[in-house]
């Protein structure tokens, strides 16, 4: 059975990488279709290079655009490739426009769809990601839920239980496979003049945070206050969307060190050695929880409630006082929670479920 692995953005490349490694090891027939939703070197090729992934057979070069433009372009390109390649199953991962387009194009051609990281819900339909997840889940044939909470969300929406498989999240596989390599190769702390436990790490790119000028200003104000209070560097590898918005809104913070996005190995090290991470990223909430590093999520909700339940994460929203209060609280927590996202064998489980069922 031929598998089409569809991906298009930074988190999809990272979270698909253990599956790609597994398919390669088993000698299964597969190909990678890159939609080109992310295309800058540091958001795309950098991950193929550091994770030593095979080149995509196709790159649709869809690039940036409005939701309809991006999703439409990707769907058109995927349809052509699927008609030519005739895979038995298409795998998509997560909640991006690439996922929506991939799942929809495949389902309409009656090609089976496997959704990796199915069942996550923020219950906030204003988020583009929530719409993408819900649609993808409802047209998928294999729903690879990372946790029991995700499975329960799917059952609650009436999805057939026979389609749902709780596998853990492939991000655990990716962290386990790369952490040691990262630590061995690692000199990013040295390069940036940082020491273990003596800096805050930040990422933010959610459209509802960074495209909204007042919200972005509040986040930046909160970060500046924390840096000042603790007299520690605030390191912010900045997503291109955020970089653009900071410039557009004329926000010129002091006391925050903005650096370009880092490759996965360097970013893992930055996470692992931070005193605290503040983020609105989905993947970063998971990774900090896996690495035993406390996290403050700069949002009002999360589709990763497991991280909050185990005590690794707290939702702060974006008010500067609330961000500071959340950071104060998380700096004091014992770092002894159990990782709720599985044991690092999610990709093996996914690949064997596909080979047994498809
Ligand atoms: C997308 C996903 C989001 C995911 C994020 C991961 C959707 C709706 N959003 O958001 O769920 O969390 O990826 O990072 O699918 N840009 C570049 N270079 C790039 C990519 C983007 O400069 O390689 C800039 C462009 O100005 C672009 C903007 O970033 O307009 C946003 O890119 P886009 O892919 O539309 O959304 P993300 O914010 O990256
Ligand atoms: N990441 C990275 N370099 C960075 C910032 C993030 O490698 O400079 C990785 C991070 O380790 C995680 C993933 O990117 O695995 C998260 O992607 P992002 O925050 O863009 O998207 P989300 O997870 O919110 O969809």
CSV table of C-alpha atoms and ligand atoms in Angstrom, one decimal:
chain,number,residue,atom,x,y,z
A,1,UNK,CA,0.0,0.0,0.0
A,2,UNK,CA,1.4,3.3,-1.1
A,3,UNK,CA,1.3,6.1,1.5
A,4,UNK,CA,1.3,9.8,0.6
A,5,UNK,CA,2.8,11.9,3.5
A,6,UNK,CA,1.4,15.4,3.1
A,7,UNK,CA,3.1,18.2,5.0
A,8,UNK,CA,3.6,21.9,4.6
A,9,UNK,CA,4.6,23.8,7.7
A,10,UNK,CA,7.3,23.6,10.4
A,11,UNK,CA,5.4,21.6,13.0
A,12,UNK,CA,4.2,19.1,10.4
A,13,UNK,CA,7.7,18.4,9.2
A,14,UNK,CA,8.8,17.9,12.8
A,15,UNK,CA,5.9,15.7,13.9
A,16,UNK,CA,5.9,13.7,10.6
A,17,UNK,CA,9.6,13.1,10.9
A,18,UNK,CA,9.4,10.0,13.1
A,19,UNK,CA,6.7,8.5,10.8
A,20,UNK,CA,8.9,9.2,7.7
A,21,UNK,CA,11.9,7.5,9.5
A,22,UNK,CA,9.7,4.5,10.3
A,23,UNK,CA,8.4,4.1,6.8
A,24,UNK,CA,11.9,4.3,5.5
A,25,UNK,CA,13.2,1.7,8.0
A,26,UNK,CA,10.5,-0.7,7.1
A,27,UNK,CA,11.0,-0.2,3.4
A,28,UNK,CA,7.3,0.8,2.9
A,29,UNK,CA,6.2,2.5,-0.3
A,30,UNK,CA,5.7,6.2,0.4
A,31,UNK,CA,6.3,9.6,-0.9
A,32,UNK,CA,6.4,13.1,0.6
A,33,UNK,CA,4.2,15.8,-0.9
A,34,UNK,CA,5.2,19.3,0.4
A,35,UNK,CA,2.5,21.9,-0.1
A,36,UNK,CA,5.0,24.8,0.3
A,37,UNK,CA,2.8,26.6,2.9
A,38,UNK,CA,6.1,27.3,4.7
A,39,UNK,CA,9.0,28.0,2.4
A,40,UNK,CA,11.6,30.3,4.1
A,41,UNK,CA,14.8,28.3,4.7
A,42,UNK,CA,14.5,28.5,8.5
A,43,UNK,CA,10.8,27.4,8.5
A,44,UNK,CA,11.2,24.6,6.0
A,45,UNK,CA,14.4,23.2,4.5
A,46,UNK,CA,16.3,23.7,7.8
A,47,UNK,CA,14.2,20.9,9.2
A,48,UNK,CA,14.7,18.5,6.3
A,49,UNK,CA,18.5,19.1,6.7
A,50,UNK,CA,18.8,18.8,10.5
A,51,UNK,CA,16.4,15.8,10.7
A,52,UNK,CA,18.0,14.2,7.7
A,53,UNK,CA,14.7,13.6,5.9
A,54,UNK,CA,14.4,12.5,2.3
A,55,UNK,CA,13.5,15.3,-0.2
A,56,UNK,CA,9.8,15.6,-1.0
A,57,UNK,CA,8.8,14.1,-4.4
A,58,UNK,CA,6.5,17.0,-5.0
A,59,UNK,CA,6.5,20.6,-3.8
A,60,UNK,CA,3.4,22.6,-4.7
A,61,UNK,CA,5.0,26.0,-3.8
A,62,UNK,CA,1.6,27.2,-2.6
A,63,UNK,CA,3.2,29.9,-0.3
A,64,UNK,CA,1.3,32.4,1.7
A,65,UNK,CA,-2.1,33.9,1.0
A,66,UNK,CA,-5.6,34.3,2.3
A,67,UNK,CA,-7.2,31.1,3.8
A,68,UNK,CA,-9.2,30.4,0.6
A,69,UNK,CA,-6.4,31.2,-1.7
A,70,UNK,CA,-3.9,29.0,0.2
A,71,UNK,CA,-6.3,26.1,0.8
A,72,UNK,CA,-7.6,26.3,-2.8
A,73,UNK,CA,-4.1,26.3,-4.3
A,74,UNK,CA,-3.0,23.4,-2.2
A,75,UNK,CA,-6.2,21.4,-3.0
A,76,UNK,CA,-5.7,21.8,-6.7
A,77,UNK,CA,-2.1,20.7,-6.5
A,78,UNK,CA,-2.8,17.7,-4.3
A,79,UNK,CA,-5.6,16.5,-6.5
A,80,UNK,CA,-3.3,16.3,-9.5
A,81,UNK,CA,-0.6,14.4,-7.6
A,82,UNK,CA,-3.1,12.0,-6.0
A,83,UNK,CA,-4.6,11.2,-9.4
A,84,UNK,CA,-1.2,10.5,-10.8
A,85,UNK,CA,0.3,8.5,-7.8
A,86,UNK,CA,-2.9,6.7,-6.7
A,87,UNK,CA,-1.8,6.2,-3.1
A,88,UNK,CA,-3.8,3.8,-0.8
A,89,UNK,CA,-3.8,6.3,2.0
A,90,UNK,CA,-3.0,10.0,2.6
A,91,UNK,CA,-1.5,11.0,6.0
A,92,UNK,CA,-1.9,14.5,7.3
A,93,UNK,CA,-0.8,15.9,10.6
A,94,UNK,CA,-2.3,18.6,12.9
A,95,UNK,CA,-4.5,21.5,12.0
A,96,UNK,CA,-3.1,23.7,9.4
A,97,UNK,CA,-4.6,24.8,6.0
A,98,UNK,CA,-2.3,22.1,4.5
A,99,UNK,CA,-4.2,19.5,6.6
A,100,UNK,CA,-7.6,20.7,5.6
A,101,UNK,CA,-6.7,20.8,1.9
A,102,UNK,CA,-5.0,17.4,2.0
A,103,UNK,CA,-7.8,15.7,3.8
A,104,UNK,CA,-10.5,17.3,1.6
A,105,UNK,CA,-8.8,16.6,-1.7
A,106,UNK,CA,-8.1,13.0,-0.7
A,107,UNK,CA,-11.6,12.3,0.6
A,108,UNK,CA,-13.2,13.6,-2.5
A,109,UNK,CA,-11.1,11.2,-4.6
A,110,UNK,CA,-12.1,8.4,-2.2
A,111,UNK,CA,-8.5,8.0,-1.1
A,112,UNK,CA,-8.4,7.0,2.6
A,113,UNK,CA,-7.2,9.7,5.0
A,114,UNK,CA,-5.2,9.1,8.2
A,115,UNK,CA,-5.2,12.1,10.5
A,116,UNK,CA,-2.3,12.2,12.9
A,117,UNK,CA,-3.0,14.2,16.1
A,118,UNK,CA,-6.8,13.8,15.7
A,119,UNK,CA,-9.3,14.9,18.3
A,120,UNK,CA,-7.7,18.0,19.7
A,121,UNK,CA,-10.2,20.7,20.5
A,122,UNK,CA,-9.9,24.3,21.8
A,123,UNK,CA,-13.7,24.6,21.4
A,124,UNK,CA,-13.0,28.0,19.9
A,125,UNK,CA,-14.2,28.1,16.3
A,126,UNK,CA,-12.7,31.6,15.7
A,127,UNK,CA,-9.3,29.9,15.5
A,128,UNK,CA,-8.6,28.8,11.9
A,129,UNK,CA,-6.9,25.7,13.4
A,130,UNK,CA,-10.1,24.5,15.1
A,131,UNK,CA,-12.0,24.6,11.9
A,132,UNK,CA,-9.3,22.7,10.1
A,133,UNK,CA,-9.1,20.0,12.9
A,134,UNK,CA,-12.9,19.5,13.1
A,135,UNK,CA,-13.3,19.1,9.3
A,136,UNK,CA,-10.2,16.9,8.9
A,137,UNK,CA,-11.4,14.6,11.7
A,138,UNK,CA,-14.9,14.2,10.2
A,139,UNK,CA,-13.6,13.2,6.8
A,140,UNK,CA,-10.8,10.9,8.0
A,141,UNK,CA,-10.8,7.1,8.0
A,142,UNK,CA,-8.0,6.6,10.6
A,143,UNK,CA,-8.0,9.0,13.5
A,144,UNK,CA,-4.7,8.8,15.4
A,145,UNK,CA,-5.6,10.4,18.7
A,146,UNK,CA,-2.7,11.3,21.0
A,147,UNK,CA,-4.5,10.9,24.3
A,148,UNK,CA,-7.7,9.6,25.8
A,149,UNK,CA,-9.0,13.2,26.1
A,150,UNK,CA,-8.6,13.5,22.3
A,151,UNK,CA,-10.5,10.1,21.8
A,152,UNK,CA,-13.3,11.3,24.1
A,153,UNK,CA,-13.7,14.5,22.0
A,154,UNK,CA,-14.0,12.5,18.8
A,155,UNK,CA,-16.6,10.1,20.4
A,156,UNK,CA,-18.5,13.0,21.7
A,157,UNK,CA,-18.8,14.3,18.1
A,158,UNK,CA,-20.2,10.9,17.0
A,159,UNK,CA,-17.2,9.6,15.2
A,160,UNK,CA,-17.2,5.8,14.9
A,161,UNK,CA,-15.0,4.3,17.6
A,162,UNK,CA,-13.6,1.7,15.2
A,163,UNK,CA,-11.8,4.6,13.3
A,164,UNK,CA,-10.1,5.9,16.5
A,165,UNK,CA,-6.7,4.7,17.6
A,166,UNK,CA,-4.9,6.2,20.7
A,167,UNK,CA,-1.3,6.2,19.8
A,168,UNK,CA,0.4,9.0,21.8
A,169,UNK,CA,1.8,12.0,20.0
A,170,UNK,CA,4.7,11.7,17.5
A,171,UNK,CA,6.3,14.7,19.1
A,172,UNK,CA,7.4,12.5,21.9
A,173,UNK,CA,9.1,10.2,19.4
A,174,UNK,CA,10.7,13.3,17.8
A,175,UNK,CA,11.9,14.7,21.1
A,176,UNK,CA,13.3,11.3,22.3
A,177,UNK,CA,15.0,10.7,18.9
A,178,UNK,CA,16.6,14.2,18.8
A,179,UNK,CA,17.3,15.4,22.3
A,180,UNK,CA,20.6,13.5,22.8
A,181,UNK,CA,21.8,14.5,19.4
A,182,UNK,CA,20.9,18.0,20.2
A,183,UNK,CA,22.7,18.0,23.5
A,184,UNK,CA,25.8,16.5,21.9
A,185,UNK,CA,26.0,18.8,19.0
A,186,UNK,CA,24.9,21.7,21.1
A,187,UNK,CA,26.5,25.0,21.4
A,188,UNK,CA,23.6,27.2,20.9
A,189,UNK,CA,23.6,28.3,24.6
A,190,UNK,CA,27.3,29.2,24.2
A,191,UNK,CA,26.6,31.0,20.9
A,192,UNK,CA,23.9,33.1,22.6
A,193,UNK,CA,25.9,33.6,25.8
A,194,UNK,CA,23.2,31.8,27.9
A,195,UNK,CA,23.5,29.5,30.9
A,196,UNK,CA,21.3,26.6,32.1
A,197,UNK,CA,18.2,27.9,33.9
A,198,UNK,CA,19.1,31.5,33.5
A,199,UNK,CA,16.9,32.8,30.7
A,200,UNK,CA,13.2,32.8,29.6
A,201,UNK,CA,12.3,31.4,26.2
A,202,UNK,CA,9.4,32.8,24.2
A,203,UNK,CA,7.5,32.0,21.0
A,204,UNK,CA,4.3,33.5,19.7
A,205,UNK,CA,2.7,33.4,16.3
A,206,UNK,CA,-1.1,32.7,16.7
A,207,UNK,CA,-3.0,34.9,14.4
A,208,UNK,CA,-5.4,35.9,17.2
A,209,UNK,CA,-2.4,37.1,19.3
A,210,UNK,CA,0.0,38.7,16.8
A,211,UNK,CA,-2.3,40.1,14.1
A,212,UNK,CA,-4.2,41.9,16.9
A,213,UNK,CA,-2.2,45.1,17.8
A,214,UNK,CA,-3.5,45.6,21.3
A,215,UNK,CA,-3.0,41.9,22.2
A,216,UNK,CA,0.6,41.8,20.7
A,217,UNK,CA,1.5,45.0,22.7
A,218,UNK,CA,0.2,43.4,25.9
A,219,UNK,CA,2.2,40.3,25.4
A,220,UNK,CA,5.4,42.3,24.7
A,221,UNK,CA,4.7,44.4,27.8
A,222,UNK,CA,4.2,41.3,30.0
A,223,UNK,CA,7.5,39.8,28.6
A,224,UNK,CA,9.4,43.0,29.3
A,225,UNK,CA,8.1,43.1,32.9
A,226,UNK,CA,9.2,39.5,33.6
A,227,UNK,CA,12.7,40.1,32.1
A,228,UNK,CA,13.1,43.1,34.3
A,229,UNK,CA,11.7,41.5,37.5
A,230,UNK,CA,13.9,38.5,37.3
A,231,UNK,CA,16.9,40.3,35.7
A,232,UNK,CA,17.2,37.4,33.1
A,233,UNK,CA,17.4,37.5,29.3
A,234,UNK,CA,14.2,36.9,27.4
A,235,UNK,CA,15.0,35.0,24.2
A,236,UNK,CA,12.4,35.2,21.4
A,237,UNK,CA,13.1,33.2,18.2
A,238,UNK,CA,10.6,35.1,16.1
A,239,UNK,CA,8.1,33.5,13.6
A,240,UNK,CA,8.0,35.4,10.3
A,241,UNK,CA,4.3,36.3,10.8
A,242,UNK,CA,5.2,37.9,14.2
A,243,UNK,CA,8.3,39.6,12.8
A,244,UNK,CA,6.1,41.2,10.1
A,245,UNK,CA,3.5,42.4,12.6
A,246,UNK,CA,6.0,43.8,15.1
A,247,UNK,CA,7.4,45.9,12.3
A,248,UNK,CA,3.9,46.9,10.9
A,249,UNK,CA,2.7,48.0,14.4
A,250,UNK,CA,6.0,49.8,15.1
A,251,UNK,CA,6.5,47.9,18.3
A,252,UNK,CA,10.1,48.4,19.5
A,253,UNK,CA,10.6,46.4,22.7
A,254,UNK,CA,13.5,46.8,25.0
A,255,UNK,CA,15.0,43.9,27.1
A,256,UNK,CA,13.8,41.2,24.7
A,257,UNK,CA,16.4,39.4,22.4
A,258,UNK,CA,14.7,38.6,19.1
A,259,UNK,CA,16.6,36.0,17.1
A,260,UNK,CA,15.6,34.2,13.8
A,261,UNK,CA,13.7,30.9,14.2
A,262,UNK,CA,16.1,28.1,15.2
A,263,UNK,CA,16.4,24.6,13.7
A,264,UNK,CA,14.8,21.8,15.8
A,265,UNK,CA,18.0,20.7,17.5
A,266,UNK,CA,18.9,24.1,18.6
A,267,UNK,CA,15.4,25.0,19.7
A,268,UNK,CA,15.1,21.7,21.7
A,269,UNK,CA,18.2,22.7,23.6
A,270,UNK,CA,16.9,26.2,24.2
A,271,UNK,CA,13.7,24.7,25.6
A,272,UNK,CA,15.4,22.1,27.7
A,273,UNK,CA,17.7,24.6,29.5
A,274,UNK,CA,15.2,27.5,30.0
A,275,UNK,CA,14.0,28.4,33.4
A,276,UNK,CA,10.5,28.9,31.9
A,277,UNK,CA,8.9,29.0,28.5
A,278,UNK,CA,6.2,31.4,27.5
A,279,UNK,CA,4.4,30.5,24.2
A,280,UNK,CA,1.2,30.3,22.2
A,281,UNK,CA,2.5,27.4,20.2
A,282,UNK,CA,0.8,24.0,20.3
A,283,UNK,CA,4.0,22.0,19.8
A,284,UNK,CA,5.9,24.0,22.4
A,285,UNK,CA,3.3,23.4,25.1
A,286,UNK,CA,3.8,19.6,24.4
A,287,UNK,CA,7.6,19.7,24.3
A,288,UNK,CA,8.0,21.7,27.5
A,289,UNK,CA,5.7,19.2,29.2
A,290,UNK,CA,7.8,16.3,27.8
A,291,UNK,CA,11.1,17.9,28.8
A,292,UNK,CA,10.0,18.8,32.4
A,293,UNK,CA,10.2,22.5,31.8
A,294,UNK,CA,7.3,24.7,33.1
A,295,UNK,CA,5.2,26.6,30.5
A,296,UNK,CA,3.0,29.7,30.5
A,297,UNK,CA,0.6,29.7,27.6
A,298,UNK,CA,-0.2,33.1,26.3
A,299,UNK,CA,-3.8,32.2,25.4
A,300,UNK,CA,-7.2,32.0,26.9
A,301,UNK,CA,-7.7,28.3,26.0
A,302,UNK,CA,-5.7,25.3,24.9
A,303,UNK,CA,-6.4,22.2,22.9
A,304,UNK,CA,-3.7,20.5,25.0
A,305,UNK,CA,-5.5,20.4,28.4
A,306,UNK,CA,-3.3,17.4,29.4
A,307,UNK,CA,-0.4,19.8,29.9
A,308,UNK,CA,-2.4,21.9,32.4
A,309,UNK,CA,-3.9,18.8,34.1
A,310,UNK,CA,-0.4,17.4,34.9
A,311,UNK,CA,0.7,20.8,36.3
A,312,UNK,CA,3.2,21.6,33.5
A,313,UNK,CA,1.4,24.5,32.0
A,314,UNK,CA,-0.9,27.4,32.9
A,315,UNK,CA,-3.1,29.7,30.7
A,316,UNK,CA,-2.3,33.3,31.3
A,317,UNK,CA,-4.2,35.1,28.5
A,318,UNK,CA,-2.4,38.3,27.4
A,319,UNK,CA,-2.8,40.9,30.2
A,320,UNK,CA,0.7,41.9,31.4
A,321,UNK,CA,-0.2,41.4,35.1
A,322,UNK,CA,-1.7,38.0,34.4
A,323,UNK,CA,1.4,36.9,32.4
A,324,UNK,CA,3.6,38.0,35.3
A,325,UNK,CA,1.4,36.2,37.9
A,326,UNK,CA,1.4,33.0,35.8
A,327,UNK,CA,5.2,33.1,35.4
A,328,UNK,CA,5.6,33.7,39.2
A,329,UNK,CA,3.4,30.7,39.8
A,330,UNK,CA,5.0,28.4,37.3
A,331,UNK,CA,8.6,29.2,38.5
A,332,UNK,CA,7.6,27.7,41.9
A,333,UNK,CA,6.1,24.4,40.7
A,334,UNK,CA,7.9,21.0,41.3
A,335,UNK,CA,9.0,19.7,37.9
A,336,UNK,CA,7.8,16.1,38.6
A,337,UNK,CA,4.8,15.7,36.3
A,338,UNK,CA,4.4,12.7,34.1
A,339,UNK,CA,4.4,13.2,30.3
A,340,UNK,CA,0.8,12.5,29.1
A,341,UNK,CA,1.7,12.2,25.4
A,342,UNK,CA,3.0,8.6,25.2
A,343,UNK,CA,6.2,6.7,25.4
A,344,UNK,CA,7.8,7.6,22.0
A,345,UNK,CA,6.3,4.8,20.0
A,346,UNK,CA,3.4,6.7,18.4
A,347,UNK,CA,5.0,6.6,14.9
A,348,UNK,CA,5.5,2.8,15.1
A,349,UNK,CA,1.9,2.3,16.2
A,350,UNK,CA,0.6,4.5,13.4
A,351,UNK,CA,2.6,2.8,10.7
A,352,UNK,CA,1.6,-0.7,11.9
A,353,UNK,CA,-2.1,0.2,12.2
A,354,UNK,CA,-2.0,1.4,8.6
A,355,UNK,CA,-0.3,-1.8,7.4
A,356,UNK,CA,-2.7,-4.0,9.3
A,357,UNK,CA,-5.9,-2.1,8.3
A,358,UNK,CA,-5.4,-0.4,5.0
B,1,LIG,C1,0.5,28.3,10.1
B,1,LIG,C2,-0.7,27.6,10.6
B,1,LIG,C3,-0.7,27.5,12.1
B,1,LIG,C4,0.6,26.9,12.6
B,1,LIG,C5,1.8,27.6,12.0
B,1,LIG,C6,3.0,26.9,12.4
B,1,LIG,C7,-2.8,27.8,9.2
B,1,LIG,C8,-4.1,28.5,9.1
B,1,LIG,N1,-1.9,28.3,10.2
B,1,LIG,O1,0.5,29.6,10.6
B,1,LIG,O2,-1.8,26.7,12.5
B,1,LIG,O3,0.6,26.9,14.0
B,1,LIG,O4,1.7,27.6,10.6
B,1,LIG,O5,4.1,27.7,12.4
B,1,LIG,O6,-2.5,26.9,8.5
B,1,LIG,N2,5.9,33.4,6.3
B,1,LIG,C9,7.2,33.5,5.8
B,1,LIG,N3,7.9,32.4,5.5
B,1,LIG,C10,7.4,31.1,5.6
B,1,LIG,C11,6.0,31.0,6.1
B,1,LIG,C12,5.3,32.1,6.4
B,1,LIG,O7,7.7,34.6,5.7
B,1,LIG,O8,8.1,30.2,5.4
B,1,LIG,C13,5.1,34.6,6.6
B,1,LIG,C14,4.3,35.2,5.5
B,1,LIG,O9,4.3,36.6,5.7
B,1,LIG,C15,2.9,34.6,5.8
B,1,LIG,C16,2.9,34.6,7.3
B,1,LIG,O10,4.2,34.2,7.7
B,1,LIG,O11,2.0,35.5,5.3
B,1,LIG,C17,1.9,33.5,7.8
B,1,LIG,O12,2.2,32.2,7.2
B,1,LIG,P1,1.0,31.1,7.1
B,1,LIG,O13,1.5,29.8,6.7
B,1,LIG,O14,-0.2,31.7,6.4
B,1,LIG,O15,0.5,31.0,8.6
B,1,LIG,P2,1.3,30.8,9.9
B,1,LIG,O16,1.1,31.9,10.8
B,1,LIG,O17,2.7,30.3,9.6
B,2,LIG,N1,10.4,25.3,16.7
B,2,LIG,C1,11.7,25.3,16.2
B,2,LIG,N2,12.4,26.5,16.1
B,2,LIG,C2,11.8,27.6,16.6
B,2,LIG,C3,10.5,27.6,17.1
B,2,LIG,C4,9.8,26.4,17.2
B,2,LIG,O1,12.2,24.2,15.7
B,2,LIG,O2,12.5,28.7,16.5
B,2,LIG,C5,9.6,24.0,16.7
B,2,LIG,C6,9.2,23.6,18.1
B,2,LIG,O3,10.2,22.8,18.7
B,2,LIG,C7,7.9,22.8,17.8
B,2,LIG,C8,7.4,23.4,16.5
B,2,LIG,O4,8.4,24.2,16.0
B,2,LIG,O5,8.2,21.4,17.5
B,2,LIG,C9,6.2,24.2,16.8
B,2,LIG,O6,5.8,24.9,15.7
B,2,LIG,P1,4.9,26.2,15.7
B,2,LIG,O7,5.0,26.8,17.0
B,2,LIG,O8,5.3,27.0,14.5
B,2,LIG,O9,3.5,25.7,15.4
B,2,LIG,P2,2.3,25.0,16.3
B,2,LIG,O10,2.9,23.9,17.0
B,2,LIG,O11,1.7,26.1,17.2
B,2,LIG,O12,1.3,24.6,15.3
